[in-house]
Amino acid sequence: MERNNASETTVTPGQAQLVEEVLARFGKAAAIVDPDMIAPWIRDWRGRYWGAAPAILAPENTAEVEAIVIRAGELGVPLVPQGGNTSMVGGATPPADGSALILSLRRMKRIRELSLEDNKVVAEAGVILDDLHAAADAAGRRFPLSLGARGSATVGGLVSTNAGGTQVLRFGTMRRLVAGIEAVLPNGQVYHGLSALKKDNRGYDFNQLLIGGEGTLGVVTAATLELVPAVTDRCVAWVGMSSPEEALRLLRVFEAETTQVESFEIVPEDSLSLVLKHIPGTRNPLSRLHPWNVLIEACATSPIAESPRTVMERVLAAGFDDGLFDDAAIATSEAQANDFWRIRESLSEAEKARGPATQHDISVAINLMPKFMVEAAAELAARFPGTEASAFGHLGDGNVHFHVRAPVGADPAKWYAEQAPLVTAYVHDLVVASGGSISAEHGIGQMKREELERLGPPARLSMLSAIKRAMDPAQLFNPGKLVPDWTYNDQANS
Ligand SMILES: Cc1cc2nc3c(=O)[nH]c(=O)nc-3n(C[C@H](O)[C@H](O)[C@H](O)COP(=O)(O)OP(=O)(O)OC[C@H]3O[C@@H](n4cnc5c(N)ncnc54)[C@H](O)[C@@H]3O)c2cc1C
């Protein structure tokens, strides 16, 4: 054992050997050992988790990933696959004891192929979402998944977290957009699954196993992704109403009338007020505040399609006649449409400026969501006096970000240590009682692992455990994430 003083990390002989071999075989760029260069990659985006790693391995192609995984297996060195490190659940942060090396896919950033005939793109794991969008745009197509971290999030991370974002309503999550995967498995074999077969009934769907696998079952090296026609025109509206029930009824009216709606995001009055207070340059699109608001985006993808503005006006007129909302503003320019979106995209920042809060990325059946949002918020306020609960986000997907703010004046450190875990457990209990999920789109990572273990239905947990044991018996792929510890304790005892 030697001590790496700068990063306070103990380097095991296996790690030292692996790094030495990688440097010798693949060159200086393939292994980063400078602690200053490692530092940004050992903590998570939200700054909640700090890990340690004596090196980042950065292969340039699939053959290098394969060689690294084989040698890591022989030397018993755990690996933490990492893309843009934007995980919201500490999923890409290495363990704090420095026992693992980071395996960064960021150097693998080639678009291998883009086919207009098939409407598919084959992108390597390190391609950044913004760059994927640009490549699709340049070809007159669109990759229809977007999220706030698009300037950093990579294809490998998006696949491995089954990312969602703001267009799930029309195009689904990554599960629907991934047509094929290439990955290196824990045993060192390369899974060649890039060919996008519409029909393939050779048993289990391994692509789907790797999607949302959080790097625990395989290192994704490339993916074949679906493209859709580019947007030819769009219309964005901001609608003020009295209740989430009305919002859902309005969504149903839109769904009955058009397939153009891509986003349907709900924003409560208190969250909107926080944006207006804390985010410079924002203003309420309506003349007064309403208890609830929705941002609706409709897009046309063909010049001969009905204009999204006409669709928006027609459906909103029908909704207004049915008494589903009080007021609405339709953006009259791209700049105004962007202003409406800016409010939605600033919600997390505004909530952060308000003070300590605990966030929950949850889903319940869409028809239950309006009731859940109102009743759960009231129950929280009664159970934890002084707290304020606020739910906003992807109503159309049955997924909201349920934030519970600490009482005004609460000591942040004390509240986070003592109250936040109780609040979170309470929220999750309510979600499970409603048949929902404690992770709608961010994954489990290290943040929700204990909660998954506490609440996961036994059949789900035993399948999770059985698959992990079968594919990664030495637990070398992303240890400490997603899969509860008992998987291995149980194995040791059996
Ligand atoms: C501002 C912001 C907004 C966000 N908005 C959304 C949103 O609207 N919807 C949503 O779903 N998510 C959202 N996210 C979180 C989202 O999950 C991530 O942004 C993204 O999917 C992760 O990509 P990444 O390359 O950063 O992966 P990382 O953070 O590096 O890794 C995420 C997980 O994937 C694994 N992983 C990464 N690369 C690979 C690979 N090549 N092979 C195997 N495993 C791998 C890691 O081990 C880790 O478990 C947001 C995050 C931020 C910071």
Short mmCIF file of N, CA, C and O in Angstrom, two decimals, residues 416-464:
data_model
loop_
_atom_site.label_atom_id
_atom_site.label_comp_id
_atom_site.label_asym_id
_atom_site.label_seq_id
_atom_site.Cartn_x
_atom_site.Cartn_y
_atom_site.Cartn_z
N TYR A 416 -31.24 19.14 8.12
CA TYR A 416 -30.87 18.06 7.19
C TYR A 416 -30.55 16.77 7.94
O TYR A 416 -30.89 15.67 7.50
N ALA A 417 -29.87 16.91 9.09
CA ALA A 417 -29.45 15.70 9.82
C ALA A 417 -30.62 15.04 10.54
O ALA A 417 -30.74 13.81 10.53
N GLU A 418 -31.50 15.85 11.11
CA GLU A 418 -32.52 15.26 11.98
C GLU A 418 -33.90 15.12 11.33
O GLU A 418 -34.57 14.11 11.53
N GLN A 419 -34.32 16.16 10.62
CA GLN A 419 -35.71 16.16 10.12
C GLN A 419 -35.84 15.62 8.68
O GLN A 419 -36.79 14.88 8.39
N ALA A 420 -34.88 15.99 7.81
CA ALA A 420 -35.03 15.63 6.39
C ALA A 420 -35.21 14.12 6.18
O ALA A 420 -36.09 13.71 5.40
N PRO A 421 -34.44 13.25 6.89
CA PRO A 421 -34.64 11.80 6.66
C PRO A 421 -36.05 11.35 7.07
O PRO A 421 -36.63 10.48 6.41
N LEU A 422 -36.59 11.97 8.14
CA LEU A 422 -37.95 11.59 8.56
C LEU A 422 -38.97 12.04 7.53
O LEU A 422 -39.92 11.32 7.19
N VAL A 423 -38.76 13.26 7.01
CA VAL A 423 -39.66 13.79 5.98
C VAL A 423 -39.63 12.88 4.75
O VAL A 423 -40.67 12.49 4.21
N THR A 424 -38.41 12.54 4.33
CA THR A 424 -38.27 11.70 3.13
C THR A 424 -38.95 10.34 3.32
O THR A 424 -39.68 9.87 2.44
N ALA A 425 -38.73 9.73 4.47
CA ALA A 425 -39.36 8.43 4.73
C ALA A 425 -40.89 8.57 4.68
O ALA A 425 -41.59 7.72 4.13
N TYR A 426 -41.38 9.69 5.22
CA TYR A 426 -42.83 9.91 5.25
C TYR A 426 -43.38 10.07 3.82
O TYR A 426 -44.39 9.45 3.45
N VAL A 427 -42.67 10.88 3.01
CA VAL A 427 -43.10 11.08 1.61
C VAL A 427 -43.09 9.74 0.89
O VAL A 427 -44.06 9.36 0.20
N HIS A 428 -42.01 9.00 1.05
CA HIS A 428 -41.90 7.72 0.33
C HIS A 428 -42.98 6.73 0.79
O HIS A 428 -43.52 5.98 -0.03
N ASP A 429 -43.31 6.75 2.07
CA ASP A 429 -44.39 5.87 2.55
C ASP A 429 -45.71 6.22 1.85
O ASP A 429 -46.47 5.34 1.46
N LEU A 430 -45.96 7.52 1.72
CA LEU A 430 -47.20 7.95 1.05
C LEU A 430 -47.19 7.50 -0.42
O LEU A 430 -48.20 7.05 -0.95
N VAL A 431 -46.03 7.62 -1.05
CA VAL A 431 -45.92 7.22 -2.47
C VAL A 431 -46.19 5.73 -2.62
O VAL A 431 -46.96 5.30 -3.49
N VAL A 432 -45.56 4.95 -1.76
CA VAL A 432 -45.72 3.49 -1.86
C VAL A 432 -47.18 3.11 -1.56
O VAL A 432 -47.75 2.24 -2.24
N ALA A 433 -47.78 3.79 -0.61
CA ALA A 433 -49.19 3.50 -0.29
C ALA A 433 -50.10 3.80 -1.49
O ALA A 433 -51.17 3.21 -1.63
N SER A 434 -49.64 4.71 -2.36
CA SER A 434 -50.42 5.03 -3.57
C SER A 434 -50.00 4.18 -4.76
O SER A 434 -50.38 4.46 -5.90
N GLY A 435 -49.16 3.19 -4.51
CA GLY A 435 -48.74 2.31 -5.60
C GLY A 435 -47.71 2.94 -6.52
O GLY A 435 -47.54 2.51 -7.66
N GLY A 436 -46.99 3.97 -6.02
CA GLY A 436 -46.07 4.70 -6.89
C GLY A 436 -44.62 4.26 -6.74
O GLY A 436 -44.32 3.24 -6.12
N SER A 437 -43.73 5.08 -7.32
CA SER A 437 -42.30 4.78 -7.30
C SER A 437 -41.53 5.91 -6.61
O SER A 437 -41.81 7.09 -6.84
N ILE A 438 -40.54 5.52 -5.78
CA ILE A 438 -39.72 6.53 -5.08
C ILE A 438 -38.63 7.09 -6.00
O ILE A 438 -37.90 7.99 -5.61
N SER A 439 -38.52 6.56 -7.22
CA SER A 439 -37.61 7.17 -8.19
C SER A 439 -38.25 7.13 -9.57
O SER A 439 -38.32 6.07 -10.19
N ALA A 440 -38.71 8.28 -10.03
CA ALA A 440 -39.38 8.31 -11.33
C ALA A 440 -38.37 8.39 -12.47
O ALA A 440 -38.51 7.71 -13.47
N GLU A 441 -37.33 9.26 -12.32
CA GLU A 441 -36.40 9.39 -13.44
C GLU A 441 -34.94 9.53 -13.05
O GLU A 441 -34.07 9.40 -13.90
N HIS A 442 -34.62 9.78 -11.81
CA HIS A 442 -33.22 10.00 -11.46
C HIS A 442 -32.46 8.73 -11.09
O HIS A 442 -31.24 8.75 -11.02
N GLY A 443 -33.16 7.65 -10.81
CA GLY A 443 -32.50 6.40 -10.42
C GLY A 443 -32.38 6.27 -8.91
O GLY A 443 -32.95 7.07 -8.14
N ILE A 444 -31.60 5.28 -8.49
CA ILE A 444 -31.45 4.97 -7.07
C ILE A 444 -30.09 5.44 -6.56
O ILE A 444 -29.99 6.08 -5.51
N GLY A 445 -29.02 5.16 -7.34
CA GLY A 445 -27.68 5.59 -6.96
C GLY A 445 -27.35 5.17 -5.55
O GLY A 445 -27.69 4.08 -5.10
N GLN A 446 -26.66 6.07 -4.81
CA GLN A 446 -26.42 5.79 -3.40
C GLN A 446 -27.46 6.47 -2.51
O GLN A 446 -27.69 6.08 -1.39
N MET A 447 -28.12 7.51 -3.09
CA MET A 447 -29.04 8.30 -2.28
C MET A 447 -30.27 7.52 -1.83
O MET A 447 -30.73 7.66 -0.70
N LYS A 448 -30.81 6.67 -2.71
CA LYS A 448 -32.09 6.02 -2.39
C LYS A 448 -31.95 4.53 -2.13
O LYS A 448 -32.93 3.81 -2.12
N ARG A 449 -30.70 4.08 -1.96
CA ARG A 449 -30.49 2.64 -1.86
C ARG A 449 -31.16 2.06 -0.60
O ARG A 449 -31.80 1.02 -0.65
N GLU A 450 -30.99 2.77 0.52
CA GLU A 450 -31.59 2.23 1.76
C GLU A 450 -33.11 2.29 1.69
O GLU A 450 -33.79 1.40 2.20
N GLU A 451 -33.62 3.34 1.08
CA GLU A 451 -35.07 3.45 0.96
C GLU A 451 -35.63 2.36 0.03
O GLU A 451 -36.70 1.82 0.28
N LEU A 452 -34.87 2.06 -1.01
CA LEU A 452 -35.31 0.97 -1.90
C LEU A 452 -35.34 -0.34 -1.12
O LEU A 452 -36.28 -1.13 -1.25
N GLU A 453 -34.32 -0.54 -0.30
CA GLU A 453 -34.25 -1.77 0.49
C GLU A 453 -35.40 -1.82 1.51
O GLU A 453 -36.00 -2.86 1.73
N ARG A 454 -35.72 -0.66 2.08
CA ARG A 454 -36.80 -0.61 3.08
C ARG A 454 -38.17 -0.84 2.44
O ARG A 454 -39.02 -1.52 2.99
N LEU A 455 -38.34 -0.30 1.23
CA LEU A 455 -39.69 -0.26 0.67
C LEU A 455 -39.90 -1.16 -0.55
O LEU A 455 -41.04 -1.41 -0.95
N GLY A 456 -38.79 -1.61 -1.15
CA GLY A 456 -38.91 -2.35 -2.41
C GLY A 456 -39.76 -3.59 -2.19
O GLY A 456 -39.54 -4.30 -1.23
N PRO A 457 -40.69 -3.87 -3.05
CA PRO A 457 -41.44 -5.11 -2.89
C PRO A 457 -40.46 -6.28 -2.94
O PRO A 457 -39.50 -6.25 -3.73
N PRO A 458 -40.66 -7.33 -2.10
CA PRO A 458 -39.70 -8.44 -2.04
C PRO A 458 -39.39 -9.04 -3.40
O PRO A 458 -38.22 -9.36 -3.68
N ALA A 459 -40.38 -9.21 -4.26
CA ALA A 459 -40.11 -9.85 -5.55
C ALA A 459 -39.17 -8.99 -6.39
O ALA A 459 -38.27 -9.49 -7.07
N ARG A 460 -39.35 -7.66 -6.35
CA ARG A 460 -38.45 -6.76 -7.11
C ARG A 460 -37.03 -6.86 -6.56
O ARG A 460 -36.06 -6.97 -7.31
N LEU A 461 -36.92 -6.84 -5.22
CA LEU A 461 -35.58 -6.89 -4.62
C LEU A 461 -34.89 -8.22 -4.89
O LEU A 461 -33.68 -8.26 -5.15
N SER A 462 -35.64 -9.31 -4.86
CA SER A 462 -34.96 -10.59 -5.07
C SER A 462 -34.53 -10.75 -6.54
O SER A 462 -33.48 -11.31 -6.81
N MET A 463 -35.31 -10.20 -7.49
CA MET A 463 -34.87 -10.26 -8.90
C MET A 463 -33.63 -9.38 -9.11
O MET A 463 -32.68 -9.78 -9.78
N LEU A 464 -33.66 -8.21 -8.49
CA LEU A 464 -32.51 -7.28 -8.58
C LEU A 464 -31.25 -7.99 -8.09
O LEU A 464 -30.20 -7.98 -8.73
#
